[in-house]
Short mmCIF file of C-alpha atoms and ligand atoms in Angstrom, two decimals:
data_model
loop_
_atom_site.label_atom_id
_atom_site.label_comp_id
_atom_site.label_asym_id
_atom_site.label_seq_id
_atom_site.Cartn_x
_atom_site.Cartn_y
_atom_site.Cartn_z
CA MET A 240 26.00 -14.44 27.35
CA SER A 241 27.28 -13.00 30.77
CA ASP A 242 30.46 -13.03 30.18
CA ASN A 243 29.56 -9.71 28.19
CA SER A 244 26.86 -8.35 29.92
CA ALA A 245 28.78 -6.05 31.98
CA ILE A 246 30.11 -3.20 28.85
CA LYS A 247 26.60 -3.93 26.83
CA PRO A 248 23.89 -1.21 28.00
CA LEU A 249 20.87 -3.38 26.43
CA LEU A 250 22.30 -6.67 28.15
CA ARG A 251 21.96 -4.88 31.59
CA VAL A 252 18.79 -3.52 30.91
CA LEU A 253 17.46 -6.79 29.97
CA ALA A 254 19.28 -8.04 33.36
CA GLY A 255 16.81 -5.55 35.71
CA GLU A 256 19.36 -2.42 35.64
CA ARG A 257 17.67 1.09 35.25
CA LEU A 258 20.83 3.14 33.54
CA PRO A 259 21.29 7.00 33.48
CA ALA A 260 21.36 6.88 29.69
CA PRO A 261 18.95 4.41 28.27
CA PRO A 262 20.20 2.49 25.55
CA ILE A 263 18.46 3.23 21.99
CA TRP A 264 18.25 1.17 19.35
CA LEU A 265 15.45 1.41 16.34
CA MET A 266 12.82 -1.22 14.88
CA ARG A 267 13.11 -1.02 11.44
CA GLN A 268 16.72 1.17 12.09
CA ALA A 269 18.07 -0.83 8.76
CA GLY A 270 15.61 0.18 5.62
CA ARG A 271 14.65 2.05 2.93
CA TYR A 272 15.06 5.86 4.89
CA LEU A 273 19.21 4.99 4.86
CA PRO A 274 20.53 5.70 1.05
CA GLU A 275 23.42 3.90 1.73
CA TYR A 276 20.97 0.40 2.93
CA ARG A 277 18.87 1.59 -0.90
CA ALA A 278 22.39 1.66 -2.54
CA ILE A 279 22.64 -2.13 -1.31
CA ARG A 280 18.84 -3.79 -2.06
CA GLN A 281 19.86 -2.43 -5.95
CA LYS A 282 22.21 -4.63 -6.13
CA THR A 283 20.21 -7.90 -5.85
CA ASN A 284 16.91 -8.44 -7.89
CA THR A 285 14.57 -9.58 -4.41
CA PHE A 286 14.56 -8.62 -0.75
CA LEU A 287 14.90 -12.09 -0.08
CA GLU A 288 17.95 -12.79 -1.77
CA LEU A 289 19.48 -9.45 -0.50
CA CYS A 290 18.46 -11.58 3.69
CA PHE A 291 19.84 -14.92 2.03
CA ASN A 292 23.53 -12.93 1.11
CA PRO A 293 25.76 -12.87 4.76
CA LYS A 294 27.68 -10.35 3.22
CA LEU A 295 25.45 -7.94 1.87
CA ALA A 296 23.30 -8.51 5.02
CA ALA A 297 26.08 -8.08 7.39
CA GLU A 298 26.85 -4.84 5.51
CA VAL A 299 23.09 -3.88 5.84
CA THR A 300 22.64 -4.34 9.49
CA LEU A 301 25.92 -2.46 10.09
CA GLN A 302 24.79 0.51 7.99
CA PRO A 303 23.16 2.06 10.91
CA ILE A 304 25.45 1.26 13.88
CA ARG A 305 28.14 3.11 11.98
CA ARG A 306 25.65 6.44 11.17
CA PHE A 307 24.38 6.27 14.79
CA SER A 308 26.19 4.38 17.30
CA PHE A 309 22.84 2.55 18.06
CA ASP A 310 23.34 0.03 21.55
CA THR A 311 21.65 -2.70 19.40
CA ALA A 312 22.64 -3.98 15.81
CA ILE A 313 19.27 -6.04 14.49
CA LEU A 314 19.98 -8.80 12.65
CA PHE A 315 18.93 -7.92 9.11
CA SER A 316 16.39 -10.41 7.79
CA ASP A 317 12.38 -10.43 7.97
CA ILE A 318 9.92 -13.18 9.92
CA LEU A 319 8.74 -14.31 6.12
CA VAL A 320 11.73 -16.83 5.86
CA ILE A 321 10.18 -18.80 8.31
CA PRO A 322 7.67 -19.61 6.04
CA HIS A 323 10.31 -19.63 2.84
CA ALA A 324 12.06 -22.36 4.88
CA LEU A 325 8.68 -24.20 5.88
CA GLY A 326 8.39 -24.50 1.68
CA GLN A 327 5.98 -21.94 1.19
CA HIS A 328 5.93 -19.87 -1.48
CA VAL A 329 7.37 -15.65 -0.46
CA ASN A 330 7.82 -12.56 -2.80
CA PHE A 331 8.03 -9.14 -1.86
CA GLU A 332 6.73 -7.17 -3.89
CA SER A 333 8.74 -3.69 -3.98
CA GLY A 334 6.21 -0.68 -2.37
CA GLU A 335 3.19 -3.64 -2.16
CA GLY A 336 5.01 -6.00 0.64
CA PRO A 337 4.89 -9.66 0.81
CA ARG A 338 3.17 -12.24 -1.51
CA LEU A 339 2.26 -15.71 -0.35
CA ASP A 340 0.91 -18.13 -1.64
CA ALA A 341 -1.99 -18.38 0.27
CA ILE A 342 -2.92 -21.47 3.13
CA ASP A 343 -7.39 -21.17 1.62
CA GLY A 344 -8.18 -24.54 3.86
CA PRO A 345 -6.81 -27.17 6.17
CA LEU A 346 -5.53 -29.30 3.69
CA ALA A 347 -3.49 -26.40 2.37
CA LEU A 348 -0.98 -27.22 5.36
CA ASN A 349 -0.09 -30.35 3.43
CA ARG A 350 1.94 -28.75 0.80
CA LEU A 351 4.15 -27.57 4.07
CA ARG A 352 7.22 -28.97 5.99
CA GLN A 353 6.76 -31.02 8.58
CA GLU A 354 9.65 -28.93 9.99
CA VAL A 355 11.81 -25.90 8.83
CA ASP A 356 14.74 -26.92 6.47
CA HIS A 357 18.00 -25.12 7.90
CA THR A 358 19.75 -25.35 4.77
CA VAL A 359 17.54 -22.29 3.77
CA LEU A 360 18.14 -20.67 7.03
CA THR A 361 22.06 -21.43 6.56
CA PRO A 362 22.77 -17.51 5.55
CA VAL A 363 21.31 -16.47 7.75
CA TYR A 364 23.50 -17.59 11.12
CA GLU A 365 25.90 -16.85 8.74
CA THR A 366 24.86 -13.48 8.22
CA ILE A 367 25.16 -13.14 12.38
CA ALA A 368 28.62 -14.87 11.85
CA HIS A 369 30.00 -12.13 9.48
CA ILE A 370 28.52 -9.50 11.76
CA LYS A 371 29.39 -10.46 14.95
CA PRO A 372 33.58 -9.74 14.75
CA GLU A 373 32.71 -5.96 13.33
CA LEU A 374 30.46 -5.06 16.51
CA PRO A 375 31.71 -2.69 19.07
CA PRO A 376 32.20 -4.81 22.00
CA THR A 377 29.46 -2.11 23.46
CA VAL A 378 26.94 -3.21 21.19
CA THR A 379 24.61 -5.92 21.45
CA LEU A 380 24.05 -8.22 18.55
CA LEU A 381 20.18 -8.80 18.54
CA GLY A 382 18.68 -11.59 16.52
CA PHE A 383 15.01 -11.89 15.84
CA CYS A 384 11.65 -14.14 14.07
CA GLY A 385 8.16 -13.35 14.46
CA ALA A 386 5.67 -14.88 16.83
CA PRO A 387 3.35 -17.56 15.46
CA TRP A 388 0.04 -15.93 15.41
CA THR A 389 2.01 -12.74 13.04
CA VAL A 390 3.64 -15.03 10.75
CA ALA A 391 0.04 -17.75 10.78
CA SER A 392 -1.75 -14.00 9.82
CA TYR A 393 0.81 -13.88 7.10
CA MET A 394 0.51 -17.16 6.25
CA ILE A 395 -3.21 -17.83 5.31
CA ALA A 396 -4.19 -14.96 4.38
CA GLY A 397 -0.96 -14.45 1.84
CA CYS A 398 -0.15 -10.76 2.40
CA GLY A 399 -0.80 -8.50 4.78
CA THR A 400 -4.27 -6.91 5.76
CA ALA A 401 -5.59 -4.24 7.70
CA ASP A 402 -6.89 -6.82 10.95
CA GLN A 403 -6.03 -10.09 9.34
CA LEU A 404 -9.42 -11.00 8.90
CA PRO A 405 -8.32 -14.04 7.09
CA ALA A 406 -6.24 -15.89 9.83
CA ARG A 407 -9.07 -14.92 12.49
CA LEU A 408 -11.14 -16.74 10.43
CA PHE A 409 -9.33 -19.35 10.12
CA ALA A 410 -8.92 -20.17 13.38
CA TYR A 411 -12.02 -20.00 14.60
CA ARG A 412 -13.40 -22.10 11.18
CA TYR A 413 -10.55 -24.85 11.56
CA THR A 414 -9.23 -25.05 14.96
CA ASP A 415 -7.59 -27.32 14.78
CA ALA A 416 -5.67 -27.41 11.74
CA PHE A 417 -4.44 -23.96 13.39
CA ALA A 418 -3.76 -24.70 16.48
CA LYS A 419 -1.20 -27.68 13.90
CA LEU A 420 0.37 -24.45 12.21
CA VAL A 421 1.07 -22.96 15.66
CA ASP A 422 2.59 -25.61 17.12
CA LEU A 423 4.72 -26.07 13.76
CA LEU A 424 5.45 -22.33 13.91
CA VAL A 425 6.39 -22.87 18.00
CA GLU A 426 8.91 -25.73 16.81
CA SER A 427 10.62 -23.74 14.03
CA SER A 428 10.73 -20.37 15.95
CA ALA A 429 11.80 -22.03 18.50
CA SER A 430 14.75 -24.00 16.74
CA TYR A 431 15.46 -21.01 14.74
CA LEU A 432 16.24 -18.83 17.51
CA ILE A 433 18.84 -21.67 19.08
CA GLN A 434 20.47 -21.34 15.95
CA GLN A 435 20.67 -17.37 16.24
CA PHE A 436 22.03 -17.96 19.61
CA ASN A 437 24.68 -20.61 18.60
CA ALA A 438 25.77 -18.23 16.17
CA GLY A 439 26.46 -15.81 17.99
CA ALA A 440 23.53 -13.70 18.88
CA ASP A 441 23.47 -12.19 22.58
CA ALA A 442 19.39 -11.73 22.77
CA VAL A 443 16.56 -12.05 20.41
CA GLN A 444 13.42 -10.71 19.88
CA ILE A 445 10.35 -12.18 19.64
CA PHE A 446 7.73 -9.88 17.30
CA ASP A 447 4.26 -9.99 17.58
CA THR A 448 2.74 -6.77 14.96
CA TRP A 449 -0.53 -7.98 14.97
CA ALA A 450 -1.08 -9.26 18.80
CA GLY A 451 -3.41 -6.58 19.06
CA VAL A 452 -6.27 -7.28 16.90
CA LEU A 453 -7.03 -11.02 18.56
CA PRO A 454 -10.09 -10.97 21.20
CA ALA A 455 -9.06 -12.14 25.24
CA VAL A 456 -9.19 -15.95 24.76
CA GLU A 457 -7.98 -15.93 21.23
CA PHE A 458 -4.43 -13.61 22.88
CA GLN A 459 -4.17 -15.81 25.60
CA LYS A 460 -4.54 -18.66 22.77
CA TRP A 461 -2.54 -17.62 20.48
CA CYS A 462 -0.54 -15.04 21.51
CA ILE A 463 0.72 -16.11 25.20
CA GLU A 464 0.76 -19.53 25.29
CA PRO A 465 2.80 -20.01 22.02
CA THR A 466 5.36 -17.65 22.48
CA ALA A 467 5.87 -18.54 26.15
CA ARG A 468 6.36 -22.13 24.77
CA ILE A 469 9.03 -20.45 22.35
CA VAL A 470 10.83 -18.89 25.48
CA ALA A 471 11.17 -22.22 27.29
CA LEU A 472 12.17 -24.45 24.44
CA VAL A 473 14.70 -22.20 23.82
CA ARG A 474 15.63 -22.37 26.93
CA GLU A 475 16.20 -25.48 27.56
CA ILE A 476 18.96 -25.47 25.53
CA ILE A 477 20.69 -21.89 26.15
CA PRO A 478 19.86 -21.40 29.58
CA GLY A 479 19.34 -17.61 30.99
CA ALA A 480 18.17 -17.01 26.87
CA LYS A 481 17.82 -13.22 26.83
CA ILE A 482 14.74 -12.75 24.85
CA ILE A 483 12.74 -9.46 24.49
CA GLY A 484 8.52 -9.87 23.65
CA PHE A 485 6.82 -7.28 21.65
CA PRO A 486 3.23 -8.05 21.09
CA ARG A 487 1.96 -4.80 19.32
CA GLY A 488 -1.28 -3.56 20.35
CA ALA A 489 -1.82 -5.92 23.23
CA GLY A 490 -2.99 -2.91 25.49
CA THR A 491 -3.71 -3.82 28.91
CA ARG A 492 -3.41 -7.39 28.03
CA LEU A 493 0.23 -6.72 29.03
CA SER A 494 -0.25 -7.52 32.23
CA ARG A 495 -1.22 -11.22 31.84
CA TYR A 496 1.51 -10.90 28.52
CA ILE A 497 3.91 -10.59 31.28
CA ALA A 498 2.81 -12.40 34.30
CA GLU A 499 3.01 -15.48 31.57
CA VAL A 500 6.00 -15.17 29.47
CA PRO A 501 9.14 -15.02 31.24
CA VAL A 502 10.71 -12.80 29.03
CA ASP A 503 13.49 -10.53 30.27
CA ALA A 504 11.78 -6.95 28.74
CA VAL A 505 8.67 -6.11 26.86
CA GLY A 506 8.66 -3.72 24.22
CA LEU A 507 5.35 -0.93 23.73
CA ASP A 508 3.83 -0.03 21.39
CA TRP A 509 3.33 4.03 20.72
CA MET A 510 -0.58 3.18 21.75
CA ILE A 511 0.35 2.62 25.49
CA GLU A 512 -1.37 4.39 28.34
CA PRO A 513 2.21 6.01 29.91
CA VAL A 514 1.46 5.76 33.71
CA PHE A 515 -0.17 2.51 33.32
CA ALA A 516 2.91 1.28 31.31
CA ARG A 517 5.58 2.51 34.18
CA GLU A 518 3.10 1.36 37.05
CA GLN A 519 1.72 -1.48 35.99
CA ILE A 520 4.37 -3.38 33.78
CA GLN A 521 7.87 -1.56 34.50
CA LYS A 522 7.57 -2.19 38.22
CA ARG A 523 7.75 -5.78 36.53
CA ARG A 524 10.08 -5.42 33.49
CA PRO A 525 12.16 -4.03 32.24
CA ILE A 526 10.45 -1.62 29.06
CA GLN A 527 11.34 -1.06 25.31
CA GLY A 528 9.81 1.92 23.16
CA ASN A 529 7.90 3.63 22.21
CA LEU A 530 7.96 7.02 20.28
CA ASP A 531 5.05 7.30 17.47
CA PRO A 532 7.13 6.71 13.64
CA LEU A 533 5.35 8.93 12.86
CA ALA A 534 6.82 11.95 15.18
CA LEU A 535 9.98 10.73 13.97
CA LEU A 536 9.36 11.34 11.03
CA ALA A 537 7.05 14.68 11.59
CA GLY A 538 10.55 15.44 13.51
CA GLY A 539 10.91 19.51 15.25
CA GLU A 540 9.07 20.56 18.00
CA ALA A 541 6.44 17.07 17.85
CA LEU A 542 9.70 15.21 17.71
CA ASN A 543 11.19 16.92 20.87
CA ARG A 544 7.83 17.01 22.53
CA ALA A 545 7.48 12.94 22.39
CA VAL A 546 10.68 12.15 23.57
CA ASP A 547 10.65 14.09 26.06
CA SER A 548 7.54 12.51 27.51
CA ILE A 549 8.68 8.85 26.82
CA LEU A 550 11.97 9.89 28.89
CA GLU A 551 10.00 11.15 31.90
CA ALA A 552 7.77 8.26 31.88
CA PHE A 553 10.34 5.96 31.92
CA ALA A 554 13.68 6.74 32.46
CA GLY A 555 13.25 6.38 36.07
CA GLY A 556 13.57 2.56 35.99
CA PRO A 557 14.64 -0.41 33.95
CA PHE A 558 14.15 1.23 29.86
CA ILE A 559 15.36 0.91 26.04
CA PHE A 560 14.36 3.70 24.00
CA ASN A 561 13.19 2.14 20.70
CA LEU A 562 10.24 3.07 18.19
CA GLY A 563 6.57 1.93 18.84
CA HIS A 564 6.81 0.58 15.97
CA GLY A 565 9.27 0.09 12.77
CA VAL A 566 11.49 3.59 11.01
CA LEU A 567 8.94 4.72 8.02
CA PRO A 568 10.51 4.97 4.63
CA GLU A 569 9.95 8.45 4.14
CA THR A 570 12.32 9.16 7.71
CA PRO A 571 14.48 12.10 7.10
CA VAL A 572 17.67 10.61 8.44
CA ALA A 573 18.84 14.21 10.12
CA HIS A 574 15.24 12.97 12.45
CA VAL A 575 17.22 9.88 13.65
CA GLU A 576 20.05 12.20 14.25
CA ARG A 577 18.87 14.29 16.58
CA LEU A 578 16.66 11.88 18.30
CA VAL A 579 19.51 9.83 19.32
CA GLY A 580 21.44 13.35 20.31
CA ARG A 581 18.39 14.32 22.27
CA VAL A 582 17.95 10.88 23.89
CA ARG A 583 21.56 10.86 25.20
CA GLY A 584 21.90 14.80 25.48
CA ALA A 585 19.04 14.10 28.18
CA ALA A 586 21.35 11.81 30.06
CA ALA A 587 23.61 13.97 30.18
CA LYS A 588 21.88 16.45 32.06
O1 CP3 B 1385 16.58 -2.81 10.75
C1 CP3 B 1385 15.97 -3.65 11.10
O2 CP3 B 1385 14.39 -3.40 11.99
C2 CP3 B 1385 15.59 -5.05 11.10
C3 CP3 B 1385 15.34 -5.93 10.03
C4 CP3 B 1385 13.73 -6.49 9.82
C5 CP3 B 1385 12.70 -6.49 8.58
N1 CP3 B 1385 11.86 -7.16 9.19
C6 CP3 B 1385 13.47 -6.06 6.91
C7 CP3 B 1385 12.73 -5.74 6.14
C8 CP3 B 1385 12.50 -6.98 10.90
C9 CP3 B 1385 13.38 -7.00 12.33
C10 CP3 B 1385 11.73 -7.15 10.20
C11 CP3 B 1385 10.07 -7.86 10.74
C12 CP3 B 1385 9.32 -8.18 10.05
N2 CP3 B 1385 8.49 -8.04 9.11
C13 CP3 B 1385 7.60 -7.52 11.10
C14 CP3 B 1385 7.24 -7.48 11.96
C15 CP3 B 1385 7.82 -5.99 12.27
C16 CP3 B 1385 7.27 -5.30 12.03
O3 CP3 B 1385 7.29 -4.20 10.90
O4 CP3 B 1385 6.06 -5.03 12.07
C17 CP3 B 1385 7.06 -7.69 9.73
C18 CP3 B 1385 5.23 -7.94 10.00
C19 CP3 B 1385 7.42 -8.08 8.63
C20 CP3 B 1385 6.95 -8.73 7.33
C21 CP3 B 1385 6.94 -7.75 6.43
N3 CP3 B 1385 8.25 -7.66 6.01
C22 CP3 B 1385 6.09 -6.72 5.41
C23 CP3 B 1385 4.44 -6.26 5.85
C24 CP3 B 1385 7.47 -5.98 4.91
C25 CP3 B 1385 6.40 -5.08 3.50
C26 CP3 B 1385 6.09 -3.85 4.29
C27 CP3 B 1385 7.94 -2.99 5.01
O5 CP3 B 1385 7.62 -2.14 5.70
O6 CP3 B 1385 7.99 -2.57 3.79
C28 CP3 B 1385 8.20 -6.67 4.75
C29 CP3 B 1385 9.85 -6.09 3.82
C30 CP3 B 1385 10.60 -5.65 4.47
N4 CP3 B 1385 11.16 -6.09 5.72
C31 CP3 B 1385 11.37 -4.70 4.09
C32 CP3 B 1385 12.49 -4.57 5.28
C33 CP3 B 1385 13.55 -3.58 5.36
C34 CP3 B 1385 11.58 -3.66 3.27
C35 CP3 B 1385 11.70 -4.21 1.66
C36 CP3 B 1385 12.66 -3.52 0.89
O7 CP3 B 1385 13.55 -2.71 0.88
O8 CP3 B 1385 12.57 -4.11 -0.65
#
């Protein structure tokens, strides 16, 4: 990792540097808003087949790099490959999101494997090996996994839900069983990330999309503690592993998150108060974010204003430009082009 950190802007920011032009990449930068993604997507029957096809997944990873010269290529896969590798049936209905065999009580946990089956995940590691030689030397290859709370919430509900009520209820009713599931996900995610580093990832991001629905006590127990354990387990094997945390919706609890989870940078969602983020978070840890994906979709002056105010708030410290959540499928490609031009152009002034 240290060998190439000098020429990769993202790794320099993760090491605490402020760059005059903040590196930029977007969550879900590979996806349905790109015509070339939709063309490749048609080549496989299911979304998981695409995730497990190293050649096609590598191609899809590289598409946004070619088009926009982003500073980071995020591995094309999904957080739900972990439940799949634990033996839970996972399917993606087009337009409806993921469907899993719901874990409706403690007994259903017995259907899962005791540890992740890496043979199922081998194609993901092969994808990384395919991407690596194709990347310009300045581009960081970012692996990822879902955080245990977020992955567990899909495993229990069997689908996306508004506020993850099924998982929150399960964790109150069957706390010991839920803790066991979280332990299993901590072990699985850590070994998955270690394999991603071994295959060639320069850094990884841990997505906790549903962190924001948890009350304070549960945020500590199901978001902070498991994520900190993953970071520790990964660094036991990969010392100095570069890790970005993204506890979406954490709000003021980000202070506690960065105090207790030694991530190298923290992702901000678009709802965060900018002065709080700059004074309380960015002074302690590099930050990444946080354009509202809807401002990107809207474009025009709304996009310009949103980009400028983010640069004004955060470009004075260690900062990675990103969205506050993923690119929406309806987003015009031209708006992404304008965004990249504006972020890079502002730095040139
Ligand atoms: O470009 C990238 O960011 C890399 C690829 C990536 C995908 N999913 C591809 C994908 C990443 C990093 C993810 C993470 C992911 N997956 C998260 C965490 C981040 C977030 O967005 O909140 C979550 C919660 C999931 C689970 C998931 N996968 C859902 C809820 C859905 C359906 C909703 C949707 O956005 O389509 C998916 C499907 C999915 N994952 C698609 C893509 C490109 C669309 C499927 C398709 O093209 O048919």
